[in-house]
Amino acid sequence: MKLIFFVMLLTFVILGFFPSESFATILPEIIDSDMTIEELFIINHDLIIEKDVTVNILGFLDVKGLESNTTPPDGWAGPIDGNLINHGIIENKGTITVNTEFVNYGTLNNLGTISIACDAVFRNEGTIYGNDILVCDEQFVDATICSQYDDVRLEYSINDGKVLEMCKDSLSPDVIVSVYSEIDNRLTIEIPKKLVYAVDQDCNSQEVIVLIDDEEHFVMVENTPSSRIFTLDLFPGEHVIEFLGTFTLGDDVHQYCGEIYGYDSQFLSPKKQIENGRFSTSVRCNDGLELILKYDDSPACVTLETKQKLIQRGWVENSGTSMFCNHIGL
């Protein structure tokens, strides 16, 4: 009887009831790492983890990185912070970045939930016990478009698709967005003007350049006092969209342009310009106003009539394009 049971068990193994390398050819499929997966077997111990994805772990991994349904060793359950995962599961645990949710690597009847970041896609390696076996492999990892930029959160809407990444260039007024669309689609996204500004040196509004996959495209733009709402059509597939601001080289227009911050005036107030890093002698005044410097070298913009009164009283002197106040604290 024992011999018959052993033969049956051996038959199950030979037929592939348990995980084997043959799964690689059963059901090849690319699944995006942002997708929520209800039940998951992971059979690879070289996980590269960087982008948010929520998965449910069914069972746990043994020291070889293969699925097992035996009782896990102590220490495999608890708050995960990138350092607590057993070293036997993942060879390079330094690549792991997860949140502090509690996860329990238990038996097949004990499901745990863990938020993981994966810079790659998951390869589908077939099924076992009716569940997908997915592998996150280093050879599928590519540098993301935002790896060299700062992440940013923007309001957007898209149907039958999703935004994968959003980031901004810290050195120029540009925003980069990657999206995936399953069908012909339309993306609407709102970008603050202080992130992507398009003005000349006199703060006159210019057009923002929009590139989709490195090609310039027409988009509909709705202006609000502090932002632009872009609406653009997309073909199915993955796309990289760049919103490129324009400004005069060598002149930091964000220091003095009211257009960027949603102000009705052409130039910001002298105080705002100074707070943004503008030198007092370089402050720009709106039409009909003249720049003077107070006794403490702080700038002020005054009307022509006020300027003339100050000259008549001998309280200011003309130095270049600015009027200097010698005796009063305007």
PDB file of C-alpha atoms in Angstrom, residues 25-296:
ATOM      1  CA  THR A  25       6.410  27.894 -21.792  1.00  0.00           C
ATOM      2  CA  ILE A  26       2.872  27.263 -20.574  1.00  0.00           C
ATOM      3  CA  LEU A  27       1.295  30.715 -20.526  1.00  0.00           C
ATOM      4  CA  PRO A  28       3.655  33.536 -21.533  1.00  0.00           C
ATOM      5  CA  GLU A  29       2.090  36.904 -20.724  1.00  0.00           C
ATOM      6  CA  ILE A  30       3.184  40.361 -19.597  1.00  0.00           C
ATOM      7  CA  ILE A  31       1.321  41.769 -16.626  1.00  0.00           C
ATOM      8  CA  ASP A  32       1.950  45.355 -15.554  1.00  0.00           C
ATOM      9  CA  SER A  33       3.411  45.734 -12.091  1.00  0.00           C
ATOM     10  CA  ASP A  34       0.787  48.287 -10.995  1.00  0.00           C
ATOM     11  CA  MET A  35      -2.011  45.752 -11.434  1.00  0.00           C
ATOM     12  CA  THR A  36      -3.664  44.389  -8.306  1.00  0.00           C
ATOM     13  CA  ILE A  37      -3.321  40.605  -8.238  1.00  0.00           C
ATOM     14  CA  GLU A  38      -5.699  38.658  -6.016  1.00  0.00           C
ATOM     15  CA  GLU A  39      -3.705  35.476  -5.502  1.00  0.00           C
ATOM     16  CA  LEU A  40      -0.055  35.076  -6.315  1.00  0.00           C
ATOM     17  CA  PHE A  41       2.738  32.533  -6.233  1.00  0.00           C
ATOM     18  CA  ILE A  42       6.231  33.982  -6.605  1.00  0.00           C
ATOM     19  CA  ILE A  43       8.864  31.423  -7.579  1.00  0.00           C
ATOM     20  CA  ASN A  44      11.811  33.758  -8.123  1.00  0.00           C
ATOM     21  CA  HIS A  45      14.029  34.877  -5.252  1.00  0.00           C
ATOM     22  CA  ASP A  46      15.794  37.679  -7.182  1.00  0.00           C
ATOM     23  CA  LEU A  47      13.050  40.282  -6.858  1.00  0.00           C
ATOM     24  CA  ILE A  48      13.804  43.832  -7.982  1.00  0.00           C
ATOM     25  CA  ILE A  49      11.375  46.097  -6.179  1.00  0.00           C
ATOM     26  CA  GLU A  50      10.798  49.812  -6.714  1.00  0.00           C
ATOM     27  CA  LYS A  51       7.283  50.847  -7.799  1.00  0.00           C
ATOM     28  CA  ASP A  52       4.014  50.517  -5.825  1.00  0.00           C
ATOM     29  CA  VAL A  53       2.019  47.375  -6.480  1.00  0.00           C
ATOM     30  CA  THR A  54      -0.333  45.535  -4.146  1.00  0.00           C
ATOM     31  CA  VAL A  55      -0.388  41.747  -4.237  1.00  0.00           C
ATOM     32  CA  ASN A  56      -1.708  38.955  -2.050  1.00  0.00           C
ATOM     33  CA  ILE A  57       0.868  36.366  -1.110  1.00  0.00           C
ATOM     34  CA  LEU A  58      -0.624  32.846  -1.154  1.00  0.00           C
ATOM     35  CA  GLY A  59       1.617  30.588   0.861  1.00  0.00           C
ATOM     36  CA  PHE A  60       5.237  31.600   1.316  1.00  0.00           C
ATOM     37  CA  LEU A  61       8.668  31.133  -0.205  1.00  0.00           C
ATOM     38  CA  ASP A  62      11.249  28.634   0.945  1.00  0.00           C
ATOM     39  CA  VAL A  63      14.991  29.298   0.987  1.00  0.00           C
ATOM     40  CA  LYS A  64      15.278  28.358  -2.686  1.00  0.00           C
ATOM     41  CA  GLY A  65      12.611  30.835  -3.690  1.00  0.00           C
ATOM     42  CA  LEU A  66      10.091  28.100  -4.515  1.00  0.00           C
ATOM     43  CA  GLU A  67       6.533  27.816  -3.255  1.00  0.00           C
ATOM     44  CA  SER A  68       6.035  25.597  -0.240  1.00  0.00           C
ATOM     45  CA  ASN A  69       3.006  24.745   1.881  1.00  0.00           C
ATOM     46  CA  THR A  70       4.816  23.741   5.039  1.00  0.00           C
ATOM     47  CA  THR A  71       4.933  25.829   8.194  1.00  0.00           C
ATOM     48  CA  PRO A  72       7.260  28.828   7.698  1.00  0.00           C
ATOM     49  CA  PRO A  73      10.216  29.441  10.011  1.00  0.00           C
ATOM     50  CA  ASP A  74       9.934  31.962  12.832  1.00  0.00           C
ATOM     51  CA  GLY A  75      10.470  35.574  11.847  1.00  0.00           C
ATOM     52  CA  TRP A  76       8.679  35.453   8.514  1.00  0.00           C
ATOM     53  CA  ALA A  77       5.723  37.476   9.765  1.00  0.00           C
ATOM     54  CA  GLY A  78       5.718  41.084  10.960  1.00  0.00           C
ATOM     55  CA  PRO A  79       6.039  44.698   9.817  1.00  0.00           C
ATOM     56  CA  ILE A  80       7.896  44.815   6.518  1.00  0.00           C
ATOM     57  CA  ASP A  81      10.236  47.780   6.096  1.00  0.00           C
ATOM     58  CA  GLY A  82      12.701  46.553   3.501  1.00  0.00           C
ATOM     59  CA  ASN A  83      14.954  44.779   5.987  1.00  0.00           C
ATOM     60  CA  LEU A  84      12.763  42.208   7.726  1.00  0.00           C
ATOM     61  CA  ILE A  85      12.282  39.746   4.861  1.00  0.00           C
ATOM     62  CA  ASN A  86      14.208  36.545   5.543  1.00  0.00           C
ATOM     63  CA  HIS A  87      17.569  36.573   3.769  1.00  0.00           C
ATOM     64  CA  GLY A  88      16.872  33.097   2.443  1.00  0.00           C
ATOM     65  CA  ILE A  89      14.019  34.415   0.296  1.00  0.00           C
ATOM     66  CA  ILE A  90      15.828  37.184  -1.520  1.00  0.00           C
ATOM     67  CA  GLU A  91      19.544  37.170  -2.231  1.00  0.00           C
ATOM     68  CA  ASN A  92      19.850  40.949  -2.437  1.00  0.00           C
ATOM     69  CA  LYS A  93      17.404  42.207   0.163  1.00  0.00           C
ATOM     70  CA  GLY A  94      18.788  45.719  -0.290  1.00  0.00           C
ATOM     71  CA  THR A  95      16.635  46.066  -3.405  1.00  0.00           C
ATOM     72  CA  ILE A  96      13.449  45.601  -1.390  1.00  0.00           C
ATOM     73  CA  THR A  97      11.318  48.660  -0.659  1.00  0.00           C
ATOM     74  CA  VAL A  98       7.907  48.054   0.892  1.00  0.00           C
ATOM     75  CA  ASN A  99       5.642  49.807   3.355  1.00  0.00           C
ATOM     76  CA  THR A 100       5.000  48.959   7.004  1.00  0.00           C
ATOM     77  CA  GLU A 101       1.893  46.845   6.444  1.00  0.00           C
ATOM     78  CA  PHE A 102       1.814  43.559   8.340  1.00  0.00           C
ATOM     79  CA  VAL A 103       2.185  40.442   6.249  1.00  0.00           C
ATOM     80  CA  ASN A 104       1.960  36.807   7.244  1.00  0.00           C
ATOM     81  CA  TYR A 105       3.696  34.252   5.082  1.00  0.00           C
ATOM     82  CA  GLY A 106       1.521  31.321   6.107  1.00  0.00           C
ATOM     83  CA  THR A 107       0.186  28.082   4.709  1.00  0.00           C
ATOM     84  CA  LEU A 108      -2.017  27.785   1.641  1.00  0.00           C
ATOM     85  CA  ASN A 109      -5.035  28.632   3.785  1.00  0.00           C
ATOM     86  CA  ASN A 110      -3.464  31.750   5.260  1.00  0.00           C
ATOM     87  CA  LEU A 111      -3.369  34.750   2.912  1.00  0.00           C
ATOM     88  CA  GLY A 112      -1.159  37.742   3.584  1.00  0.00           C
ATOM     89  CA  THR A 113      -1.169  41.152   1.891  1.00  0.00           C
ATOM     90  CA  ILE A 114       1.969  43.140   1.152  1.00  0.00           C
ATOM     91  CA  SER A 115       2.535  46.355  -0.791  1.00  0.00           C
ATOM     92  CA  ILE A 116       5.577  45.873  -3.004  1.00  0.00           C
ATOM     93  CA  ALA A 117       7.364  48.085  -5.515  1.00  0.00           C
ATOM     94  CA  CYS A 118       8.575  46.439  -8.653  1.00  0.00           C
ATOM     95  CA  ASP A 119      10.419  48.277 -11.378  1.00  0.00           C
ATOM     96  CA  ALA A 120       9.812  45.424 -13.785  1.00  0.00           C
ATOM     97  CA  VAL A 121       6.762  43.650 -15.127  1.00  0.00           C
ATOM     98  CA  PHE A 122       5.689  40.275 -13.819  1.00  0.00           C
ATOM     99  CA  ARG A 123       6.091  37.367 -16.205  1.00  0.00           C
ATOM    100  CA  ASN A 124       3.301  34.818 -16.051  1.00  0.00           C
ATOM    101  CA  GLU A 125       4.914  31.395 -15.690  1.00  0.00           C
ATOM    102  CA  GLY A 126       1.727  29.336 -15.789  1.00  0.00           C
ATOM    103  CA  THR A 127      -0.633  28.234 -13.044  1.00  0.00           C
ATOM    104  CA  ILE A 128      -0.574  25.922 -10.056  1.00  0.00           C
ATOM    105  CA  TYR A 129      -3.487  25.092  -7.768  1.00  0.00           C
ATOM    106  CA  GLY A 130      -5.536  27.350 -10.081  1.00  0.00           C
ATOM    107  CA  ASN A 131      -3.443  30.426  -9.306  1.00  0.00           C
ATOM    108  CA  ASP A 132      -0.995  32.423 -11.393  1.00  0.00           C
ATOM    109  CA  ILE A 133       2.715  31.909 -10.916  1.00  0.00           C
ATOM    110  CA  LEU A 134       4.400  35.243 -11.598  1.00  0.00           C
ATOM    111  CA  VAL A 135       8.073  36.097 -11.736  1.00  0.00           C
ATOM    112  CA  CYS A 136       9.625  39.519 -11.344  1.00  0.00           C
ATOM    113  CA  ASP A 137      13.023  39.057 -12.965  1.00  0.00           C
ATOM    114  CA  GLU A 138      15.984  41.430 -13.193  1.00  0.00           C
ATOM    115  CA  GLN A 139      16.287  40.965 -16.941  1.00  0.00           C
ATOM    116  CA  PHE A 140      12.883  42.618 -17.327  1.00  0.00           C
ATOM    117  CA  VAL A 141      13.882  45.693 -15.326  1.00  0.00           C
ATOM    118  CA  ASP A 142      14.410  48.929 -17.256  1.00  0.00           C
ATOM    119  CA  ALA A 143      15.199  52.401 -15.965  1.00  0.00           C
ATOM    120  CA  THR A 144      11.962  54.342 -15.617  1.00  0.00           C
ATOM    121  CA  ILE A 145      11.462  57.689 -17.307  1.00  0.00           C
ATOM    122  CA  CYS A 146      11.251  59.357 -13.902  1.00  0.00           C
ATOM    123  CA  SER A 147      14.330  57.768 -12.361  1.00  0.00           C
ATOM    124  CA  GLN A 148      16.307  61.015 -12.764  1.00  0.00           C
ATOM    125  CA  TYR A 149      13.483  63.418 -11.865  1.00  0.00           C
ATOM    126  CA  ASP A 150      11.278  64.370  -8.928  1.00  0.00           C
ATOM    127  CA  ASP A 151       7.916  62.653  -8.507  1.00  0.00           C
ATOM    128  CA  VAL A 152       4.859  64.882  -8.655  1.00  0.00           C
ATOM    129  CA  ARG A 153       1.139  64.294  -8.130  1.00  0.00           C
ATOM    130  CA  LEU A 154      -1.307  65.863 -10.557  1.00  0.00           C
ATOM    131  CA  GLU A 155      -5.059  65.706 -11.058  1.00  0.00           C
ATOM    132  CA  TYR A 156      -5.997  63.694 -14.163  1.00  0.00           C
ATOM    133  CA  SER A 157      -8.690  61.530 -15.736  1.00  0.00           C
ATOM    134  CA  ILE A 158      -8.438  58.681 -18.256  1.00  0.00           C
ATOM    135  CA  ASN A 159     -10.781  55.830 -19.212  1.00  0.00           C
ATOM    136  CA  ASP A 160      -9.613  52.262 -19.914  1.00  0.00           C
ATOM    137  CA  GLY A 161      -6.033  53.166 -19.144  1.00  0.00           C
ATOM    138  CA  LYS A 162      -3.825  54.512 -16.397  1.00  0.00           C
ATOM    139  CA  VAL A 163      -1.044  56.932 -15.633  1.00  0.00           C
ATOM    140  CA  LEU A 164       2.144  55.019 -14.829  1.00  0.00           C
ATOM    141  CA  GLU A 165       4.476  57.830 -13.744  1.00  0.00           C
ATOM    142  CA  MET A 166       4.434  61.592 -13.223  1.00  0.00           C
ATOM    143  CA  CYS A 167       7.537  63.668 -12.529  1.00  0.00           C
ATOM    144  CA  LYS A 168       9.051  67.124 -12.962  1.00  0.00           C
ATOM    145  CA  ASP A 169      12.455  68.386 -13.989  1.00  0.00           C
ATOM    146  CA  SER A 170      14.005  70.397 -11.151  1.00  0.00           C
ATOM    147  CA  LEU A 171      16.201  72.345 -13.604  1.00  0.00           C
ATOM    148  CA  SER A 172      13.533  73.445 -16.094  1.00  0.00           C
ATOM    149  CA  PRO A 173       9.752  74.022 -16.130  1.00  0.00           C
ATOM    150  CA  ASP A 174       8.931  70.597 -17.584  1.00  0.00           C
ATOM    151  CA  VAL A 175       6.605  67.781 -16.525  1.00  0.00           C
ATOM    152  CA  ILE A 176       6.855  64.221 -17.839  1.00  0.00           C
ATOM    153  CA  VAL A 177       4.007  61.702 -17.736  1.00  0.00           C
ATOM    154  CA  SER A 178       3.886  58.085 -18.896  1.00  0.00           C
ATOM    155  CA  VAL A 179       0.516  56.479 -19.574  1.00  0.00           C
ATOM    156  CA  TYR A 180      -0.881  53.170 -20.746  1.00  0.00           C
ATOM    157  CA  SER A 181      -4.081  53.043 -22.778  1.00  0.00           C
ATOM    158  CA  GLU A 182      -5.949  49.905 -23.777  1.00  0.00           C
ATOM    159  CA  ILE A 183      -8.031  51.661 -26.461  1.00  0.00           C
ATOM    160  CA  ASP A 184      -8.199  54.948 -28.359  1.00  0.00           C
ATOM    161  CA  ASN A 185      -8.385  57.234 -25.393  1.00  0.00           C
ATOM    162  CA  ARG A 186      -8.434  60.766 -24.033  1.00  0.00           C
ATOM    163  CA  LEU A 187      -6.305  62.049 -21.168  1.00  0.00           C
ATOM    164  CA  THR A 188      -7.137  65.202 -19.227  1.00  0.00           C
ATOM    165  CA  ILE A 189      -4.482  66.468 -16.836  1.00  0.00           C
ATOM    166  CA  GLU A 190      -4.193  69.673 -14.788  1.00  0.00           C
ATOM    167  CA  ILE A 191      -0.712  71.145 -14.311  1.00  0.00           C
ATOM    168  CA  PRO A 192      -0.019  74.161 -12.064  1.00  0.00           C
ATOM    169  CA  LYS A 193       1.580  77.073 -13.901  1.00  0.00           C
ATOM    170  CA  LYS A 194       4.364  77.255 -11.340  1.00  0.00           C
ATOM    171  CA  LEU A 195       5.460  73.777 -12.526  1.00  0.00           C
ATOM    172  CA  VAL A 196       5.190  74.380 -16.266  1.00  0.00           C
ATOM    173  CA  TYR A 197       5.325  78.065 -17.166  1.00  0.00           C
ATOM    174  CA  ALA A 198       5.557  79.535 -20.652  1.00  0.00           C
ATOM    175  CA  VAL A 199       6.342  83.262 -20.636  1.00  0.00           C
ATOM    176  CA  ASP A 200       8.736  85.715 -22.233  1.00  0.00           C
ATOM    177  CA  GLN A 201      10.966  88.096 -20.256  1.00  0.00           C
ATOM    178  CA  ASP A 202       8.076  90.563 -19.968  1.00  0.00           C
ATOM    179  CA  CYS A 203       5.800  87.863 -18.559  1.00  0.00           C
ATOM    180  CA  ASN A 204       3.635  87.646 -21.646  1.00  0.00           C
ATOM    181  CA  SER A 205       2.073  84.197 -21.878  1.00  0.00           C
ATOM    182  CA  GLN A 206       3.498  81.766 -24.435  1.00  0.00           C
ATOM    183  CA  GLU A 207       2.434  78.297 -25.565  1.00  0.00           C
ATOM    184  CA  VAL A 208       3.474  75.166 -23.691  1.00  0.00           C
ATOM    185  CA  ILE A 209       5.010  72.588 -26.028  1.00  0.00           C
ATOM    186  CA  VAL A 210       3.494  69.101 -25.728  1.00  0.00           C
ATOM    187  CA  LEU A 211       5.373  66.071 -27.064  1.00  0.00           C
ATOM    188  CA  ILE A 212       3.872  62.597 -27.283  1.00  0.00           C
ATOM    189  CA  ASP A 213       6.580  59.988 -27.869  1.00  0.00           C
ATOM    190  CA  ASP A 214       8.989  62.761 -28.955  1.00  0.00           C
ATOM    191  CA  GLU A 215       6.570  64.230 -31.529  1.00  0.00           C
ATOM    192  CA  GLU A 216       4.749  67.543 -31.109  1.00  0.00           C
ATOM    193  CA  HIS A 217       0.975  67.192 -30.957  1.00  0.00           C
ATOM    194  CA  PHE A 218      -2.002  69.508 -30.868  1.00  0.00           C
ATOM    195  CA  VAL A 219      -3.778  69.540 -27.524  1.00  0.00           C
ATOM    196  CA  MET A 220      -6.709  71.455 -26.110  1.00  0.00           C
ATOM    197  CA  VAL A 221      -5.723  73.799 -23.287  1.00  0.00           C
ATOM    198  CA  GLU A 222      -7.991  75.455 -20.734  1.00  0.00           C
ATOM    199  CA  ASN A 223      -6.402  78.197 -18.647  1.00  0.00           C
ATOM    200  CA  THR A 224      -7.307  78.859 -15.024  1.00  0.00           C
ATOM    201  CA  PRO A 225      -5.692  81.563 -12.877  1.00  0.00           C
ATOM    202  CA  SER A 226      -3.142  79.112 -11.461  1.00  0.00           C
ATOM    203  CA  SER A 227      -3.071  76.112 -13.799  1.00  0.00           C
ATOM    204  CA  ARG A 228      -3.529  74.747 -17.305  1.00  0.00           C
ATOM    205  CA  ILE A 229      -5.841  71.835 -18.076  1.00  0.00           C
ATOM    206  CA  PHE A 230      -4.575  69.794 -21.032  1.00  0.00           C
ATOM    207  CA  THR A 231      -6.787  67.406 -23.008  1.00  0.00           C
ATOM    208  CA  LEU A 232      -5.132  65.111 -25.538  1.00  0.00           C
ATOM    209  CA  ASP A 233      -6.074  62.039 -27.552  1.00  0.00           C
ATOM    210  CA  LEU A 234      -4.064  58.826 -27.299  1.00  0.00           C
ATOM    211  CA  PHE A 235      -3.712  55.677 -29.366  1.00  0.00           C
ATOM    212  CA  PRO A 236      -3.646  52.274 -27.619  1.00  0.00           C
ATOM    213  CA  GLY A 237      -0.344  51.395 -26.003  1.00  0.00           C
ATOM    214  CA  GLU A 238       2.204  52.997 -23.704  1.00  0.00           C
ATOM    215  CA  HIS A 239       3.174  56.632 -24.272  1.00  0.00           C
ATOM    216  CA  VAL A 240       5.550  59.204 -22.832  1.00  0.00           C
ATOM    217  CA  ILE A 241       4.106  62.728 -22.736  1.00  0.00           C
ATOM    218  CA  GLU A 242       6.293  65.781 -22.124  1.00  0.00           C
ATOM    219  CA  PHE A 243       4.893  69.185 -21.187  1.00  0.00           C
ATOM    220  CA  LEU A 244       7.695  71.645 -21.910  1.00  0.00           C
ATOM    221  CA  GLY A 245       7.642  75.187 -20.594  1.00  0.00           C
ATOM    222  CA  THR A 246       9.357  78.059 -22.401  1.00  0.00           C
ATOM    223  CA  PHE A 247      11.171  81.078 -21.014  1.00  0.00           C
ATOM    224  CA  THR A 248      14.023  83.437 -21.843  1.00  0.00           C
ATOM    225  CA  LEU A 249      17.372  81.815 -21.138  1.00  0.00           C
ATOM    226  CA  GLY A 250      19.405  83.535 -18.455  1.00  0.00           C
ATOM    227  CA  ASP A 251      16.380  85.179 -16.853  1.00  0.00           C
ATOM    228  CA  ASP A 252      14.601  83.457 -13.956  1.00  0.00           C
ATOM    229  CA  VAL A 253      11.090  84.520 -14.877  1.00  0.00           C
ATOM    230  CA  HIS A 254       9.557  82.502 -12.038  1.00  0.00           C
ATOM    231  CA  GLN A 255      11.014  85.133  -9.694  1.00  0.00           C
ATOM    232  CA  TYR A 256       8.843  87.964 -10.954  1.00  0.00           C
ATOM    233  CA  CYS A 257       6.048  86.830 -13.310  1.00  0.00           C
ATOM    234  CA  GLY A 258       2.525  87.065 -11.936  1.00  0.00           C
ATOM    235  CA  GLU A 259       1.292  84.816 -14.755  1.00  0.00           C
ATOM    236  CA  ILE A 260       3.097  81.847 -13.232  1.00  0.00           C
ATOM    237  CA  TYR A 261       1.422  82.203  -9.834  1.00  0.00           C
ATOM    238  CA  GLY A 262      -2.066  83.141 -10.985  1.00  0.00           C
ATOM    239  CA  TYR A 263      -1.791  86.868 -10.223  1.00  0.00           C
ATOM    240  CA  ASP A 264      -3.755  89.364 -12.303  1.00  0.00           C
ATOM    241  CA  SER A 265      -0.772  91.713 -12.407  1.00  0.00           C
ATOM    242  CA  GLN A 266       1.987  91.283 -14.951  1.00  0.00           C
ATOM    243  CA  PHE A 267       4.726  91.286 -12.316  1.00  0.00           C
ATOM    244  CA  LEU A 268       4.603  90.079  -8.725  1.00  0.00           C
ATOM    245  CA  SER A 269       4.835  92.582  -5.896  1.00  0.00           C
ATOM    246  CA  PRO A 270       8.393  93.650  -4.978  1.00  0.00           C
ATOM    247  CA  LYS A 271       8.116  91.672  -1.737  1.00  0.00           C
ATOM    248  CA  LYS A 272       7.158  88.469  -3.600  1.00  0.00           C
ATOM    249  CA  GLN A 273       9.982  88.980  -6.084  1.00  0.00           C
ATOM    250  CA  ILE A 274      12.526  89.324  -3.277  1.00  0.00           C
ATOM    251  CA  GLU A 275      11.143  86.193  -1.571  1.00  0.00           C
ATOM    252  CA  ASN A 276      11.578  84.310  -4.850  1.00  0.00           C
ATOM    253  CA  GLY A 277      15.260  85.253  -5.041  1.00  0.00           C
ATOM    254  CA  ARG A 278      15.200  88.438  -7.130  1.00  0.00           C
ATOM    255  CA  PHE A 279      17.801  91.116  -6.310  1.00  0.00           C
ATOM    256  CA  SER A 280      16.249  94.374  -5.092  1.00  0.00           C
ATOM    257  CA  THR A 281      17.875  96.365  -7.913  1.00  0.00           C
ATOM    258  CA  SER A 282      16.376  93.959 -10.485  1.00  0.00           C
ATOM    259  CA  VAL A 283      12.772  94.078  -9.290  1.00  0.00           C
ATOM    260  CA  ARG A 284      10.279  94.560 -12.129  1.00  0.00           C
ATOM    261  CA  CYS A 285       7.400  97.037 -11.710  1.00  0.00           C
ATOM    262  CA  ASN A 286       4.037  96.887 -13.436  1.00  0.00           C
ATOM    263  CA  ASP A 287       3.051  99.467 -16.043  1.00  0.00           C
ATOM    264  CA  GLY A 288       2.690 102.970 -14.603  1.00  0.00           C
ATOM    265  CA  LEU A 289       4.970 102.290 -11.623  1.00  0.00           C
ATOM    266  CA  GLU A 290       8.632 103.123 -10.991  1.00  0.00           C
ATOM    267  CA  LEU A 291      11.150 101.234  -8.887  1.00  0.00           C
ATOM    268  CA  ILE A 292      12.709 102.970  -5.873  1.00  0.00           C
ATOM    269  CA  LEU A 293      14.787 101.575  -3.027  1.00  0.00           C
ATOM    270  CA  LYS A 294      13.984 102.349   0.590  1.00  0.00           C
ATOM    271  CA  TYR A 295      16.594 103.440   3.119  1.00  0.00           C
ATOM    272  CA  ASP A 296      17.178  99.741   3.977  1.00  0.00           C
TER     273      ASP A 296
END
